[in-house]
């Protein structure tokens, strides 16, 4: 018996689909994943932003302490000038400060009302390190000499045993970034830095660099094995300094960039910036031949060759469907994507042909702007500009499409066997954040709730989301009230996975959050640098960096974002004193902030901004009350929550 080409192609497609499903069973069924799509007007939002717009702004110098030594620190600005010591052995260190005659005196015991010493902590969640802060109420511009004597009498060593952090409200700040999302072994990664004037630049976009003010720039990179690699940044023109670093090992890297120079007024300055980035083992090569098969009366499965991925590896796919309209003009049809599991060097996307039926495009279909990202780190593993699609078309069923975009087109078909629990009634789930204890210990304002508990842990958004999903699997449905990273993890869950969130009813708000750094926090890089010194804590998290958060957000659909109702807070600012939530973290953050999350980076484009409230800090250990203890807000979130 002879088989037609079509029947052979169909059989091969079915075999491929079965093999993908078989692999998926080892890491969760492909039925767990939503098949995402969106309209042409969402395409720009789903593209990666330029990494040069995701830099860290630094008003500090975080100087490594490597033994007994004298620090000669430039003071270019005197407003809110502070010095902080971060070290697990701080109590064993003798700190001395020089006067105008170069005589040294004990900094801790100095009888000077202009220097106020405070003991505090620096960190995020329960990952807090002891910090000693000295506030200088009066100091002159010039140089400050601080001498540190340690138990290491042999002098300086190569091992960092702490950090001396110097900060002020200087308008001249460092702007640093990693210039690529494709951080893979063997490929060049650019470390870029410049100086800018805060008073004349927008706080979000890349600021204009000041030209001629940087004298020297260098970086010390902590490799995954703990070894250090020193590099010099060179003048790349227009006030920008850069170095190309080629990693040889996969894993987390921390680059500590140090810049020295003079301000426009001629004062010497020193600034540092800490950049955390994950490196993947290898770059993925995306093949040119896509296999397409019709898996029901509406949907096509697209199998995309991707060499360099491990069998069973979980990745996030993204692409745009383009074609030609009747006038012969190129036009976008939709974007498609979602979570998938690698099988036989292939990744899967799904195309609902109703998007084709709803479009003026009539043929010559292509898949464009394709990217594959790691589910945990959000590293861009592989990219391709455009690939011709095999035969896809509006099916007979999709031609009857009424023209109204629905949830099934945006998320795929809901699995029939998803909700099999015999439990009675949905619940409100209270979710904590990164490395957190019981953030929702004050529950008097909540009813009919359960508490998610994964205390004092460091999870990627994907790992965190799957723990929430598992915890909620015994409930017929649930809505979420989340703190800090818990808000991002809950949004990740709703975006990529089928769960009890999809069955929640009542109320008007599915996911509510407070203090969530949707666009990252400056603390992520600093904490990564401190982890190797203190040898404790929850560890580095690339999802919480500005760059990692941006890559993650580029996969979150408009319809998913619309399910989030978010709140931001900051300290109460009064005119007669210097205010902050955390004296230690304030050295690194831009106002207004809650001690962890800056208001500017707590925004979620497409989400529902429920307003900003002062007088509330990120946790209860800070200067103002913890934001999760706000009874008024908690009552509102409880009464409006879906369950």
mmCIF file with all atom_site columns, N, CA, C and O in Angstrom, residues 342-363:
data_model
loop_
_atom_site.group_PDB
_atom_site.id
_atom_site.type_symbol
_atom_site.label_atom_id
_atom_site.label_alt_id
_atom_site.label_comp_id
_atom_site.label_asym_id
_atom_site.label_entity_id
_atom_site.label_seq_id
_atom_site.pdbx_PDB_ins_code
_atom_site.Cartn_x
_atom_site.Cartn_y
_atom_site.Cartn_z
_atom_site.occupancy
_atom_site.B_iso_or_equiv
_atom_site.pdbx_formal_charge
_atom_site.auth_seq_id
_atom_site.auth_comp_id
_atom_site.auth_asym_id
_atom_site.auth_atom_id
_atom_site.pdbx_PDB_model_num
ATOM 1  N N  . UNK A 1 342 ? 11.668 20.598 26.045 1.00 0.00 ? 342 UNK A N  1
ATOM 2  C CA . UNK A 1 342 ? 12.464 20.168 24.895 1.00 0.00 ? 342 UNK A CA 1
ATOM 3  C C  . UNK A 1 342 ? 12.398 18.657 24.734 1.00 0.00 ? 342 UNK A C  1
ATOM 4  O O  . UNK A 1 342 ? 12.510 17.907 25.697 1.00 0.00 ? 342 UNK A O  1
ATOM 5  N N  . UNK A 1 343 ? 12.207 18.215 23.483 1.00 0.00 ? 343 UNK A N  1
ATOM 6  C CA . UNK A 1 343 ? 12.247 16.794 23.149 1.00 0.00 ? 343 UNK A CA 1
ATOM 7  C C  . UNK A 1 343 ? 12.843 16.630 21.762 1.00 0.00 ? 343 UNK A C  1
ATOM 8  O O  . UNK A 1 343 ? 12.436 17.319 20.824 1.00 0.00 ? 343 UNK A O  1
ATOM 9  N N  . UNK A 1 344 ? 13.839 15.753 21.657 1.00 0.00 ? 344 UNK A N  1
ATOM 10 C CA . UNK A 1 344 ? 14.450 15.459 20.354 1.00 0.00 ? 344 UNK A CA 1
ATOM 11 C C  . UNK A 1 344 ? 14.939 16.723 19.650 1.00 0.00 ? 344 UNK A C  1
ATOM 12 O O  . UNK A 1 344 ? 14.755 16.886 18.444 1.00 0.00 ? 344 UNK A O  1
ATOM 13 N N  . UNK A 1 345 ? 15.570 17.628 20.431 1.00 0.00 ? 345 UNK A N  1
ATOM 14 C CA . UNK A 1 345 ? 16.111 18.882 19.877 1.00 0.00 ? 345 UNK A CA 1
ATOM 15 C C  . UNK A 1 345 ? 15.033 19.736 19.215 1.00 0.00 ? 345 UNK A C  1
ATOM 16 O O  . UNK A 1 345 ? 15.302 20.446 18.244 1.00 0.00 ? 345 UNK A O  1
ATOM 17 N N  . UNK A 1 346 ? 13.835 19.681 19.753 1.00 0.00 ? 346 UNK A N  1
ATOM 18 C CA . UNK A 1 346 ? 12.741 20.487 19.226 1.00 0.00 ? 346 UNK A CA 1
ATOM 19 C C  . UNK A 1 346 ? 11.994 21.159 20.383 1.00 0.00 ? 346 UNK A C  1
ATOM 20 O O  . UNK A 1 346 ? 11.896 20.606 21.478 1.00 0.00 ? 346 UNK A O  1
ATOM 21 N N  . UNK A 1 347 ? 11.477 22.370 20.111 1.00 0.00 ? 347 UNK A N  1
ATOM 22 C CA . UNK A 1 347 ? 10.573 23.035 21.042 1.00 0.00 ? 347 UNK A CA 1
ATOM 23 C C  . UNK A 1 347 ? 9.251  23.272 20.331 1.00 0.00 ? 347 UNK A C  1
ATOM 24 O O  . UNK A 1 347 ? 9.191  23.322 19.103 1.00 0.00 ? 347 UNK A O  1
ATOM 25 N N  . UNK A 1 348 ? 8.192  23.422 21.105 1.00 0.00 ? 348 UNK A N  1
ATOM 26 C CA . UNK A 1 348 ? 6.857  23.489 20.533 1.00 0.00 ? 348 UNK A CA 1
ATOM 27 C C  . UNK A 1 348 ? 6.217  24.854 20.768 1.00 0.00 ? 348 UNK A C  1
ATOM 28 O O  . UNK A 1 348 ? 6.356  25.448 21.836 1.00 0.00 ? 348 UNK A O  1
ATOM 29 N N  . UNK A 1 349 ? 5.527  25.327 19.736 1.00 0.00 ? 349 UNK A N  1
ATOM 30 C CA . UNK A 1 349 ? 4.628  26.474 19.866 1.00 0.00 ? 349 UNK A CA 1
ATOM 31 C C  . UNK A 1 349 ? 3.269  26.049 19.339 1.00 0.00 ? 349 UNK A C  1
ATOM 32 O O  . UNK A 1 349 ? 3.155  25.073 18.589 1.00 0.00 ? 349 UNK A O  1
ATOM 33 N N  . UNK A 1 350 ? 2.248  26.784 19.724 1.00 0.00 ? 350 UNK A N  1
ATOM 34 C CA . UNK A 1 350 ? 0.900  26.487 19.264 1.00 0.00 ? 350 UNK A CA 1
ATOM 35 C C  . UNK A 1 350 ? 0.333  27.711 18.552 1.00 0.00 ? 350 UNK A C  1
ATOM 36 O O  . UNK A 1 350 ? 0.534  28.840 19.000 1.00 0.00 ? 350 UNK A O  1
ATOM 37 N N  . UNK A 1 351 ? -0.351 27.468 17.447 1.00 0.00 ? 351 UNK A N  1
ATOM 38 C CA . UNK A 1 351 ? -0.974 28.551 16.679 1.00 0.00 ? 351 UNK A CA 1
ATOM 39 C C  . UNK A 1 351 ? -2.459 28.263 16.512 1.00 0.00 ? 351 UNK A C  1
ATOM 40 O O  . UNK A 1 351 ? -2.842 27.275 15.884 1.00 0.00 ? 351 UNK A O  1
ATOM 41 N N  . UNK A 1 352 ? -3.284 29.107 17.101 1.00 0.00 ? 352 UNK A N  1
ATOM 42 C CA . UNK A 1 352 ? -4.728 29.032 16.918 1.00 0.00 ? 352 UNK A CA 1
ATOM 43 C C  . UNK A 1 352 ? -5.056 29.723 15.595 1.00 0.00 ? 352 UNK A C  1
ATOM 44 O O  . UNK A 1 352 ? -4.786 30.919 15.426 1.00 0.00 ? 352 UNK A O  1
ATOM 45 N N  . UNK A 1 353 ? -5.620 28.993 14.640 1.00 0.00 ? 353 UNK A N  1
ATOM 46 C CA . UNK A 1 353 ? -5.821 29.541 13.293 1.00 0.00 ? 353 UNK A CA 1
ATOM 47 C C  . UNK A 1 353 ? -6.882 30.643 13.249 1.00 0.00 ? 353 UNK A C  1
ATOM 48 O O  . UNK A 1 353 ? -7.039 31.295 12.223 1.00 0.00 ? 353 UNK A O  1
ATOM 49 N N  . UNK A 1 354 ? -7.588 30.867 14.364 1.00 0.00 ? 354 UNK A N  1
ATOM 50 C CA . UNK A 1 354 ? -8.517 31.987 14.403 1.00 0.00 ? 354 UNK A CA 1
ATOM 51 C C  . UNK A 1 354 ? -7.778 33.327 14.320 1.00 0.00 ? 354 UNK A C  1
ATOM 52 O O  . UNK A 1 354 ? -8.339 34.318 13.875 1.00 0.00 ? 354 UNK A O  1
ATOM 53 N N  . UNK A 1 355 ? -6.509 33.361 14.750 1.00 0.00 ? 355 UNK A N  1
ATOM 54 C CA . UNK A 1 355 ? -5.715 34.564 14.560 1.00 0.00 ? 355 UNK A CA 1
ATOM 55 C C  . UNK A 1 355 ? -5.514 34.834 13.069 1.00 0.00 ? 355 UNK A C  1
ATOM 56 O O  . UNK A 1 355 ? -5.513 35.992 12.641 1.00 0.00 ? 355 UNK A O  1
ATOM 57 N N  . UNK A 1 356 ? -5.343 33.769 12.289 1.00 0.00 ? 356 UNK A N  1
ATOM 58 C CA . UNK A 1 356 ? -5.188 33.931 10.843 1.00 0.00 ? 356 UNK A CA 1
ATOM 59 C C  . UNK A 1 356 ? -6.500 34.397 10.218 1.00 0.00 ? 356 UNK A C  1
ATOM 60 O O  . UNK A 1 356 ? -6.512 35.292 9.363  1.00 0.00 ? 356 UNK A O  1
ATOM 61 N N  . UNK A 1 357 ? -7.599 33.801 10.675 1.00 0.00 ? 357 UNK A N  1
ATOM 62 C CA . UNK A 1 357 ? -8.909 34.164 10.118 1.00 0.00 ? 357 UNK A CA 1
ATOM 63 C C  . UNK A 1 357 ? -9.279 35.606 10.462 1.00 0.00 ? 357 UNK A C  1
ATOM 64 O O  . UNK A 1 357 ? -9.998 36.268 9.710  1.00 0.00 ? 357 UNK A O  1
ATOM 65 N N  . UNK A 1 358 ? -8.771 36.096 11.589 1.00 0.00 ? 358 UNK A N  1
ATOM 66 C CA . UNK A 1 358 ? -9.103 37.438 12.060 1.00 0.00 ? 358 UNK A CA 1
ATOM 67 C C  . UNK A 1 358 ? -8.226 38.511 11.423 1.00 0.00 ? 358 UNK A C  1
ATOM 68 O O  . UNK A 1 358 ? -8.401 39.693 11.676 1.00 0.00 ? 358 UNK A O  1
ATOM 69 N N  . UNK A 1 359 ? -7.278 38.093 10.572 1.00 0.00 ? 359 UNK A N  1
ATOM 70 C CA . UNK A 1 359 ? -6.292 39.022 10.034 1.00 0.00 ? 359 UNK A CA 1
ATOM 71 C C  . UNK A 1 359 ? -6.526 39.306 8.562  1.00 0.00 ? 359 UNK A C  1
ATOM 72 O O  . UNK A 1 359 ? -7.118 38.507 7.837  1.00 0.00 ? 359 UNK A O  1
ATOM 73 N N  . UNK A 1 360 ? -6.025 40.461 8.128  1.00 0.00 ? 360 UNK A N  1
ATOM 74 C CA . UNK A 1 360 ? -6.059 40.796 6.701  1.00 0.00 ? 360 UNK A CA 1
ATOM 75 C C  . UNK A 1 360 ? -4.968 40.072 5.927  1.00 0.00 ? 360 UNK A C  1
ATOM 76 O O  . UNK A 1 360 ? -4.947 40.106 4.697  1.00 0.00 ? 360 UNK A O  1
ATOM 77 N N  . UNK A 1 361 ? -4.049 39.425 6.636  1.00 0.00 ? 361 UNK A N  1
ATOM 78 C CA . UNK A 1 361 ? -2.984 38.659 5.987  1.00 0.00 ? 361 UNK A CA 1
ATOM 79 C C  . UNK A 1 361 ? -3.572 37.403 5.365  1.00 0.00 ? 361 UNK A C  1
ATOM 80 O O  . UNK A 1 361 ? -4.356 36.685 5.995  1.00 0.00 ? 361 UNK A O  1
ATOM 81 N N  . UNK A 1 362 ? -3.164 37.115 4.132  1.00 0.00 ? 362 UNK A N  1
ATOM 82 C CA . UNK A 1 362 ? -3.759 35.996 3.399  1.00 0.00 ? 362 UNK A CA 1
ATOM 83 C C  . UNK A 1 362 ? -2.770 34.898 3.021  1.00 0.00 ? 362 UNK A C  1
ATOM 84 O O  . UNK A 1 362 ? -3.172 33.898 2.442  1.00 0.00 ? 362 UNK A O  1
ATOM 85 N N  . UNK A 1 363 ? -1.500 35.068 3.346  1.00 0.00 ? 363 UNK A N  1
ATOM 86 C CA . UNK A 1 363 ? -0.548 34.017 2.999  1.00 0.00 ? 363 UNK A CA 1
ATOM 87 C C  . UNK A 1 363 ? 0.880  34.461 3.192  1.00 0.00 ? 363 UNK A C  1
ATOM 88 O O  . UNK A 1 363 ? 1.164  35.504 3.788  1.00 0.00 ? 363 UNK A O  1
#
